[in-house]
PDB file of C-alpha atoms in Angstrom:
ATOM      1  CA  MET C 116      31.548 -32.615   5.737  1.00  0.00           C
ATOM      2  CA  ALA C 117      29.571 -29.417   5.132  1.00  0.00           C
ATOM      3  CA  ARG C 118      32.020 -26.528   4.055  1.00  0.00           C
ATOM      4  CA  LYS C 119      31.564 -23.565   6.256  1.00  0.00           C
ATOM      5  CA  PHE C 120      30.273 -20.537   4.406  1.00  0.00           C
ATOM      6  CA  PHE C 121      33.214 -17.833   4.061  1.00  0.00           C
ATOM      7  CA  VAL C 122      32.827 -14.229   3.379  1.00  0.00           C
ATOM      8  CA  GLY C 123      35.858 -12.045   2.929  1.00  0.00           C
ATOM      9  CA  GLY C 124      35.984  -8.254   2.636  1.00  0.00           C
ATOM     10  CA  ASN C 125      38.681  -6.841   0.582  1.00  0.00           C
ATOM     11  CA  TRP C 126      39.226  -3.073   1.324  1.00  0.00           C
ATOM     12  CA  LYS C 127      41.857  -2.756  -1.228  1.00  0.00           C
ATOM     13  CA  CYS C 128      43.748   0.529  -1.041  1.00  0.00           C
ATOM     14  CA  ASN C 129      40.907   2.640   0.638  1.00  0.00           C
ATOM     15  CA  GLY C 130      40.268   4.339   3.805  1.00  0.00           C
ATOM     16  CA  THR C 131      41.371   6.850   6.540  1.00  0.00           C
ATOM     17  CA  ALA C 132      41.736   6.096  10.176  1.00  0.00           C
ATOM     18  CA  GLU C 133      38.357   7.719  10.706  1.00  0.00           C
ATOM     19  CA  GLU C 134      36.647   5.863   7.798  1.00  0.00           C
ATOM     20  CA  VAL C 135      38.128   2.617   9.168  1.00  0.00           C
ATOM     21  CA  LYS C 136      36.823   3.140  12.711  1.00  0.00           C
ATOM     22  CA  LYS C 137      33.291   3.675  11.205  1.00  0.00           C
ATOM     23  CA  ILE C 138      33.413   0.341   9.124  1.00  0.00           C
ATOM     24  CA  VAL C 139      34.518  -1.674  12.276  1.00  0.00           C
ATOM     25  CA  ASN C 140      31.707   0.213  14.369  1.00  0.00           C
ATOM     26  CA  THR C 141      29.118  -0.940  11.645  1.00  0.00           C
ATOM     27  CA  LEU C 142      30.550  -4.534  11.710  1.00  0.00           C
ATOM     28  CA  ASN C 143      30.749  -4.624  15.424  1.00  0.00           C
ATOM     29  CA  GLU C 144      27.086  -3.625  15.906  1.00  0.00           C
ATOM     30  CA  ALA C 145      25.734  -5.957  13.143  1.00  0.00           C
ATOM     31  CA  GLN C 146      23.380  -8.925  13.806  1.00  0.00           C
ATOM     32  CA  VAL C 147      24.995 -11.771  11.751  1.00  0.00           C
ATOM     33  CA  PRO C 148      24.680 -15.637  11.780  1.00  0.00           C
ATOM     34  CA  SER C 149      26.957 -17.315  14.193  1.00  0.00           C
ATOM     35  CA  GLN C 150      30.549 -18.571  13.609  1.00  0.00           C
ATOM     36  CA  ASP C 151      29.372 -22.083  13.013  1.00  0.00           C
ATOM     37  CA  VAL C 152      27.470 -20.767  10.158  1.00  0.00           C
ATOM     38  CA  VAL C 153      29.688 -18.261   8.491  1.00  0.00           C
ATOM     39  CA  GLU C 154      33.442 -17.368   8.675  1.00  0.00           C
ATOM     40  CA  VAL C 155      33.916 -13.624   8.371  1.00  0.00           C
ATOM     41  CA  VAL C 156      37.388 -12.118   7.409  1.00  0.00           C
ATOM     42  CA  VAL C 157      38.090  -8.337   6.560  1.00  0.00           C
ATOM     43  CA  SER C 158      41.212  -7.222   4.889  1.00  0.00           C
ATOM     44  CA  PRO C 159      42.271  -3.464   5.321  1.00  0.00           C
ATOM     45  CA  PRO C 160      45.384  -1.942   4.016  1.00  0.00           C
ATOM     46  CA  TYR C 161      48.600  -2.927   5.985  1.00  0.00           C
ATOM     47  CA  VAL C 162      48.656   0.445   7.945  1.00  0.00           C
ATOM     48  CA  PHE C 163      45.331  -0.217   9.528  1.00  0.00           C
ATOM     49  CA  LEU C 164      46.025  -3.845  10.503  1.00  0.00           C
ATOM     50  CA  PRO C 165      46.651  -3.078  14.161  1.00  0.00           C
ATOM     51  CA  LEU C 166      43.907  -0.712  14.466  1.00  0.00           C
ATOM     52  CA  VAL C 167      41.296  -3.182  13.038  1.00  0.00           C
ATOM     53  CA  LYS C 168      42.732  -6.127  14.833  1.00  0.00           C
ATOM     54  CA  SER C 169      42.543  -4.301  18.015  1.00  0.00           C
ATOM     55  CA  THR C 170      38.933  -2.964  17.751  1.00  0.00           C
ATOM     56  CA  LEU C 171      37.143  -5.460  15.535  1.00  0.00           C
ATOM     57  CA  ARG C 172      34.629  -8.083  17.307  1.00  0.00           C
ATOM     58  CA  SER C 173      36.147 -11.360  18.303  1.00  0.00           C
ATOM     59  CA  ASP C 174      34.272 -13.525  16.028  1.00  0.00           C
ATOM     60  CA  PHE C 175      35.475 -11.763  12.897  1.00  0.00           C
ATOM     61  CA  PHE C 176      39.042 -12.180  11.588  1.00  0.00           C
ATOM     62  CA  VAL C 177      41.571 -10.023   9.893  1.00  0.00           C
ATOM     63  CA  ALA C 178      43.594 -10.705   6.687  1.00  0.00           C
ATOM     64  CA  ALA C 179      46.475  -8.804   4.996  1.00  0.00           C
ATOM     65  CA  GLN C 180      46.182  -8.015   1.368  1.00  0.00           C
ATOM     66  CA  ASN C 181      49.344  -9.543   0.325  1.00  0.00           C
ATOM     67  CA  CYS C 182      52.871 -10.537   1.745  1.00  0.00           C
ATOM     68  CA  TRP C 183      56.488 -11.026   0.575  1.00  0.00           C
ATOM     69  CA  VAL C 184      57.413 -14.439  -1.139  1.00  0.00           C
ATOM     70  CA  LYS C 185      60.095 -15.360   1.388  1.00  0.00           C
ATOM     71  CA  LYS C 186      61.759 -14.333   4.739  1.00  0.00           C
ATOM     72  CA  GLY C 187      62.267 -10.514   5.282  1.00  0.00           C
ATOM     73  CA  GLY C 188      65.436  -8.870   4.880  1.00  0.00           C
ATOM     74  CA  ALA C 189      66.521  -6.177   2.232  1.00  0.00           C
ATOM     75  CA  TYR C 190      63.102  -5.819   0.276  1.00  0.00           C
ATOM     76  CA  THR C 191      62.158  -2.154   0.832  1.00  0.00           C
ATOM     77  CA  GLY C 192      58.358  -1.664   1.003  1.00  0.00           C
ATOM     78  CA  GLU C 193      57.429  -5.422   1.424  1.00  0.00           C
ATOM     79  CA  VAL C 194      55.885  -6.999   4.504  1.00  0.00           C
ATOM     80  CA  SER C 195      56.834 -10.622   5.399  1.00  0.00           C
ATOM     81  CA  ALA C 196      54.614 -13.544   6.566  1.00  0.00           C
ATOM     82  CA  GLU C 197      56.612 -13.605   9.732  1.00  0.00           C
ATOM     83  CA  MET C 198      55.583 -10.173  10.482  1.00  0.00           C
ATOM     84  CA  LEU C 199      51.981 -10.787   9.997  1.00  0.00           C
ATOM     85  CA  VAL C 200      52.347 -13.896  12.261  1.00  0.00           C
ATOM     86  CA  ASN C 201      54.072 -11.614  14.814  1.00  0.00           C
ATOM     87  CA  LEU C 202      50.971  -9.339  14.822  1.00  0.00           C
ATOM     88  CA  ASP C 203      48.627 -12.325  15.181  1.00  0.00           C
ATOM     89  CA  ILE C 204      47.034 -11.620  11.701  1.00  0.00           C
ATOM     90  CA  PRO C 205      45.687 -15.131  10.851  1.00  0.00           C
ATOM     91  CA  TRP C 206      44.902 -14.550   7.129  1.00  0.00           C
ATOM     92  CA  VAL C 207      46.354 -13.121   3.961  1.00  0.00           C
ATOM     93  CA  ILE C 208      44.952 -12.806   0.466  1.00  0.00           C
ATOM     94  CA  LEU C 209      47.433 -13.794  -2.233  1.00  0.00           C
ATOM     95  CA  GLY C 210      47.339 -13.682  -6.168  1.00  0.00           C
ATOM     96  CA  HIS C 211      44.660 -10.982  -6.411  1.00  0.00           C
ATOM     97  CA  SER C 212      44.130 -10.183 -10.016  1.00  0.00           C
ATOM     98  CA  GLU C 213      45.099  -6.640  -9.470  1.00  0.00           C
ATOM     99  CA  ARG C 214      48.497  -7.582  -8.379  1.00  0.00           C
ATOM    100  CA  ARG C 215      48.494 -10.355 -11.171  1.00  0.00           C
ATOM    101  CA  ALA C 216      47.709  -7.564 -13.902  1.00  0.00           C
ATOM    102  CA  ILE C 217      49.376  -4.260 -12.556  1.00  0.00           C
ATOM    103  CA  LEU C 218      52.374  -5.740 -10.594  1.00  0.00           C
ATOM    104  CA  ASN C 219      53.058  -8.565 -12.940  1.00  0.00           C
ATOM    105  CA  GLU C 220      52.884 -11.279 -10.322  1.00  0.00           C
ATOM    106  CA  SER C 221      53.175 -14.625 -12.178  1.00  0.00           C
ATOM    107  CA  ASN C 222      51.588 -18.053 -11.333  1.00  0.00           C
ATOM    108  CA  GLU C 223      54.772 -19.397 -10.154  1.00  0.00           C
ATOM    109  CA  PHE C 224      55.437 -16.300  -7.974  1.00  0.00           C
ATOM    110  CA  VAL C 225      51.791 -16.532  -6.594  1.00  0.00           C
ATOM    111  CA  GLY C 226      52.430 -20.329  -5.904  1.00  0.00           C
ATOM    112  CA  ASP C 227      55.751 -19.542  -4.052  1.00  0.00           C
ATOM    113  CA  LYS C 228      53.804 -16.858  -1.801  1.00  0.00           C
ATOM    114  CA  VAL C 229      50.872 -19.259  -0.962  1.00  0.00           C
ATOM    115  CA  ALA C 230      53.593 -22.143  -0.144  1.00  0.00           C
ATOM    116  CA  TYR C 231      55.759 -19.675   2.048  1.00  0.00           C
ATOM    117  CA  ALA C 232      52.861 -18.012   3.876  1.00  0.00           C
ATOM    118  CA  LEU C 233      51.376 -21.369   4.637  1.00  0.00           C
ATOM    119  CA  ALA C 234      54.680 -22.684   5.959  1.00  0.00           C
ATOM    120  CA  GLN C 235      54.966 -19.697   8.331  1.00  0.00           C
ATOM    121  CA  GLY C 236      51.279 -20.771   9.749  1.00  0.00           C
ATOM    122  CA  LEU C 237      49.160 -18.159   7.886  1.00  0.00           C
ATOM    123  CA  LYS C 238      45.873 -19.089   6.208  1.00  0.00           C
ATOM    124  CA  VAL C 239      45.591 -18.155   2.550  1.00  0.00           C
ATOM    125  CA  ILE C 240      42.792 -16.779   0.341  1.00  0.00           C
ATOM    126  CA  ALA C 241      44.326 -17.946  -3.049  1.00  0.00           C
ATOM    127  CA  CYS C 242      42.773 -15.797  -5.994  1.00  0.00           C
ATOM    128  CA  VAL C 243      42.415 -17.213  -9.495  1.00  0.00           C
ATOM    129  CA  GLY C 244      40.317 -15.931 -12.478  1.00  0.00           C
ATOM    130  CA  GLU C 245      40.361 -15.118 -16.116  1.00  0.00           C
ATOM    131  CA  THR C 246      40.222 -11.782 -18.135  1.00  0.00           C
ATOM    132  CA  LEU C 247      37.448 -11.022 -20.568  1.00  0.00           C
ATOM    133  CA  GLU C 248      39.575 -11.711 -23.681  1.00  0.00           C
ATOM    134  CA  GLU C 249      40.530 -15.251 -22.016  1.00  0.00           C
ATOM    135  CA  ARG C 250      36.799 -15.946 -21.481  1.00  0.00           C
ATOM    136  CA  GLU C 251      35.745 -14.914 -24.870  1.00  0.00           C
ATOM    137  CA  ALA C 252      38.555 -17.175 -26.417  1.00  0.00           C
ATOM    138  CA  GLY C 253      36.992 -20.019 -24.426  1.00  0.00           C
ATOM    139  CA  SER C 254      39.976 -20.731 -22.373  1.00  0.00           C
ATOM    140  CA  THR C 255      38.584 -19.848 -18.927  1.00  0.00           C
ATOM    141  CA  MET C 256      39.281 -23.372 -17.386  1.00  0.00           C
ATOM    142  CA  ASP C 257      42.732 -23.516 -18.764  1.00  0.00           C
ATOM    143  CA  VAL C 258      43.694 -20.149 -17.267  1.00  0.00           C
ATOM    144  CA  VAL C 259      42.232 -21.088 -13.996  1.00  0.00           C
ATOM    145  CA  ALA C 260      43.680 -24.495 -13.978  1.00  0.00           C
ATOM    146  CA  ALA C 261      47.042 -23.165 -14.684  1.00  0.00           C
ATOM    147  CA  GLN C 262      46.875 -20.618 -11.810  1.00  0.00           C
ATOM    148  CA  THR C 263      45.557 -23.398  -9.366  1.00  0.00           C
ATOM    149  CA  LYS C 264      48.195 -25.948 -10.711  1.00  0.00           C
ATOM    150  CA  ALA C 265      51.045 -23.389  -9.640  1.00  0.00           C
ATOM    151  CA  ILE C 266      49.620 -23.605  -6.090  1.00  0.00           C
ATOM    152  CA  ALA C 267      49.010 -27.271  -6.026  1.00  0.00           C
ATOM    153  CA  ASP C 268      52.476 -28.006  -7.261  1.00  0.00           C
ATOM    154  CA  ARG C 269      53.949 -26.351  -4.037  1.00  0.00           C
ATOM    155  CA  VAL C 270      51.136 -26.956  -1.445  1.00  0.00           C
ATOM    156  CA  SER C 271      50.662 -30.475   0.348  1.00  0.00           C
ATOM    157  CA  ASN C 272      48.235 -29.394   3.085  1.00  0.00           C
ATOM    158  CA  TRP C 273      45.033 -27.546   1.751  1.00  0.00           C
ATOM    159  CA  SER C 274      43.348 -27.215   5.254  1.00  0.00           C
ATOM    160  CA  ASN C 275      44.286 -23.517   5.415  1.00  0.00           C
ATOM    161  CA  VAL C 276      43.587 -22.588   1.876  1.00  0.00           C
ATOM    162  CA  VAL C 277      40.321 -20.945   0.409  1.00  0.00           C
ATOM    163  CA  ILE C 278      40.319 -20.557  -3.394  1.00  0.00           C
ATOM    164  CA  ALA C 279      38.831 -17.165  -4.478  1.00  0.00           C
ATOM    165  CA  TYR C 280      37.497 -17.312  -8.015  1.00  0.00           C
ATOM    166  CA  GLU C 281      37.395 -14.000  -9.472  1.00  0.00           C
ATOM    167  CA  PRO C 282      36.611 -13.310 -13.150  1.00  0.00           C
ATOM    168  CA  VAL C 283      38.802 -10.244 -13.839  1.00  0.00           C
ATOM    169  CA  TRP C 284      36.103  -8.773 -16.021  1.00  0.00           C
ATOM    170  CA  ALA C 285      33.600  -8.691 -13.177  1.00  0.00           C
ATOM    171  CA  ILE C 286      35.816  -7.200 -10.612  1.00  0.00           C
ATOM    172  CA  GLY C 287      34.659  -3.501  -9.913  1.00  0.00           C
ATOM    173  CA  THR C 288      33.028  -3.382 -13.269  1.00  0.00           C
ATOM    174  CA  GLY C 289      29.464  -3.995 -12.044  1.00  0.00           C
ATOM    175  CA  LYS C 290      29.396  -7.067 -14.546  1.00  0.00           C
ATOM    176  CA  VAL C 291      28.725 -10.062 -12.590  1.00  0.00           C
ATOM    177  CA  ALA C 292      29.153 -13.705 -13.471  1.00  0.00           C
ATOM    178  CA  SER C 293      25.650 -15.094 -13.701  1.00  0.00           C
ATOM    179  CA  PRO C 294      24.968 -17.741 -10.720  1.00  0.00           C
ATOM    180  CA  ALA C 295      25.090 -20.505 -13.501  1.00  0.00           C
ATOM    181  CA  GLN C 296      28.463 -19.026 -14.843  1.00  0.00           C
ATOM    182  CA  ALA C 297      30.043 -18.974 -11.244  1.00  0.00           C
ATOM    183  CA  GLN C 298      28.694 -22.325 -10.443  1.00  0.00           C
ATOM    184  CA  GLU C 299      30.130 -23.815 -13.774  1.00  0.00           C
ATOM    185  CA  VAL C 300      33.638 -22.463 -13.079  1.00  0.00           C
ATOM    186  CA  HIS C 301      33.358 -23.586  -9.169  1.00  0.00           C
ATOM    187  CA  ASP C 302      32.358 -26.945 -10.319  1.00  0.00           C
ATOM    188  CA  GLU C 303      35.111 -27.443 -12.823  1.00  0.00           C
ATOM    189  CA  LEU C 304      37.608 -26.225 -10.339  1.00  0.00           C
ATOM    190  CA  ARG C 305      36.467 -28.635  -7.843  1.00  0.00           C
ATOM    191  CA  LYS C 306      36.674 -31.466 -10.504  1.00  0.00           C
ATOM    192  CA  TRP C 307      40.200 -30.252 -11.233  1.00  0.00           C
ATOM    193  CA  LEU C 308      41.145 -30.668  -7.488  1.00  0.00           C
ATOM    194  CA  ALA C 309      39.521 -33.924  -7.326  1.00  0.00           C
ATOM    195  CA  LYS C 310      41.629 -35.246 -10.352  1.00  0.00           C
ATOM    196  CA  ASN C 311      44.869 -33.471  -9.824  1.00  0.00           C
ATOM    197  CA  VAL C 312      45.033 -33.240  -5.899  1.00  0.00           C
ATOM    198  CA  SER C 313      42.624 -35.426  -4.102  1.00  0.00           C
ATOM    199  CA  ALA C 314      38.925 -36.052  -3.708  1.00  0.00           C
ATOM    200  CA  ASP C 315      39.103 -35.168  -0.050  1.00  0.00           C
ATOM    201  CA  VAL C 316      40.770 -31.823  -0.874  1.00  0.00           C
ATOM    202  CA  ALA C 317      38.116 -31.253  -3.598  1.00  0.00           C
ATOM    203  CA  ALA C 318      35.263 -31.881  -1.255  1.00  0.00           C
ATOM    204  CA  THR C 319      36.529 -29.848   1.826  1.00  0.00           C
ATOM    205  CA  THR C 320      38.188 -26.904   0.073  1.00  0.00           C
ATOM    206  CA  ARG C 321      36.105 -23.684   0.042  1.00  0.00           C
ATOM    207  CA  ILE C 322      35.777 -22.073  -3.343  1.00  0.00           C
ATOM    208  CA  ILE C 323      34.455 -18.531  -2.954  1.00  0.00           C
ATOM    209  CA  TYR C 324      33.275 -16.141  -5.621  1.00  0.00           C
ATOM    210  CA  GLY C 325      34.435 -12.537  -6.113  1.00  0.00           C
ATOM    211  CA  GLY C 326      33.473  -9.960  -8.667  1.00  0.00           C
ATOM    212  CA  SER C 327      31.087  -7.218  -8.134  1.00  0.00           C
ATOM    213  CA  VAL C 328      29.138  -9.070  -5.309  1.00  0.00           C
ATOM    214  CA  ASN C 329      26.585  -6.956  -3.629  1.00  0.00           C
ATOM    215  CA  GLY C 330      23.448  -7.142  -1.262  1.00  0.00           C
ATOM    216  CA  GLY C 331      21.249  -7.719  -4.435  1.00  0.00           C
ATOM    217  CA  ASN C 332      22.900 -10.663  -5.892  1.00  0.00           C
ATOM    218  CA  CYS C 333      24.582 -12.447  -3.038  1.00  0.00           C
ATOM    219  CA  LYS C 334      21.745 -14.840  -2.095  1.00  0.00           C
ATOM    220  CA  GLU C 335      21.281 -16.302  -5.587  1.00  0.00           C
ATOM    221  CA  LEU C 336      25.020 -16.772  -6.046  1.00  0.00           C
ATOM    222  CA  GLY C 337      25.470 -18.044  -2.596  1.00  0.00           C
ATOM    223  CA  GLY C 338      22.752 -20.653  -3.259  1.00  0.00           C
ATOM    224  CA  GLN C 339      24.912 -22.380  -5.773  1.00  0.00           C
ATOM    225  CA  ALA C 340      26.001 -25.754  -4.944  1.00  0.00           C
ATOM    226  CA  ASP C 341      29.790 -25.146  -5.303  1.00  0.00           C
ATOM    227  CA  VAL C 342      29.847 -21.422  -4.158  1.00  0.00           C
ATOM    228  CA  ASP C 343      31.080 -21.568  -0.648  1.00  0.00           C
ATOM    229  CA  GLY C 344      31.059 -17.835  -0.118  1.00  0.00           C
ATOM    230  CA  PHE C 345      32.419 -14.431  -1.228  1.00  0.00           C
ATOM    231  CA  LEU C 346      35.303 -12.301  -1.640  1.00  0.00           C
ATOM    232  CA  VAL C 347      33.658  -8.935  -1.616  1.00  0.00           C
ATOM    233  CA  GLY C 348      35.404  -5.670  -2.824  1.00  0.00           C
ATOM    234  CA  GLY C 349      33.735  -2.349  -2.922  1.00  0.00           C
ATOM    235  CA  ALA C 350      30.670  -3.645  -1.074  1.00  0.00           C
ATOM    236  CA  SER C 351      32.704  -4.437   1.791  1.00  0.00           C
ATOM    237  CA  LEU C 352      33.291  -0.771   2.445  1.00  0.00           C
ATOM    238  CA  LYS C 353      29.390  -0.266   2.927  1.00  0.00           C
ATOM    239  CA  PRO C 354      26.972  -1.321   5.416  1.00  0.00           C
ATOM    240  CA  GLU C 355      25.487  -3.917   2.502  1.00  0.00           C
ATOM    241  CA  PHE C 356      28.409  -6.053   3.526  1.00  0.00           C
ATOM    242  CA  ILE C 357      26.237  -7.108   6.477  1.00  0.00           C
ATOM    243  CA  ASP C 358      23.557  -8.266   4.046  1.00  0.00           C
ATOM    244  CA  ILE C 359      26.204 -10.366   2.166  1.00  0.00           C
ATOM    245  CA  ILE C 360      27.307 -12.088   5.457  1.00  0.00           C
ATOM    246  CA  LYS C 361      23.602 -12.961   6.051  1.00  0.00           C
ATOM    247  CA  ALA C 362      23.388 -14.667   2.627  1.00  0.00           C
ATOM    248  CA  ALA C 363      25.141 -17.545   4.372  1.00  0.00           C
ATOM    249  CA  GLU C 364      21.837 -18.515   5.732  1.00  0.00           C
ATOM    250  CA  VAL C 365      20.803 -19.762   2.282  1.00  0.00           C
ATOM    251  CA  LYS C 366      23.289 -22.762   2.859  1.00  0.00           C
ATOM    252  CA  LYS C 367      21.737 -23.474   6.255  1.00  0.00           C
ATOM    253  CA  SER C 368      18.314 -23.690   4.766  1.00  0.00           C
ATOM    254  CA  ALA C 369      19.218 -25.570   1.566  1.00  0.00           C
TER     255      ALA C 369
END
């Protein structure tokens, strides 16, 4: 079964209501490949989720950038998976490297979050990736495997999981993993899934790339056999996000 190309736009902590309306307008007017070719998800900050959800075209979906690790309650400032479900938000991004690094979210904590969100019926974009120090030490696969294992230990059904490989050294730095570097890690990650989860999960789970993806490099990256799409940061706030969505065509013609 061919894996459907997936393009996610992570808006991070950016935007005013006016700016958000402009981005949504640009997306709504865009000519992009049909839903059977590409799945598009955008992830605005929490406060703009209802605005985006209510105004965005029906063939694009909305994701939260995070959610709490268990049922809501006395957790000031947190947003629970149940609340997202209640608002009809289908997707959530979990384990983004900024949260792992700045907010000290551990592999186990991220694994728990993924399992809980899935149990509530959310679909999850689960992020993994190594720092520059880890890559230079030659431990990329050890790090990525440990991050993935913490998820695999807690998740039995992978049908609602997309893995985002984001080398931390390439996020927002302008440095991009070369198509060969990205393909190598995606291939190793798929082999890890085959060995540690199942051949079926390895074959069907989408592994997308994130890290300074833009209109100029998306076609070559997207053309790699094991790159099933992108999680786009800064460029998702710009019109070039449309070009990145269109890169899904490289798979159709491959």
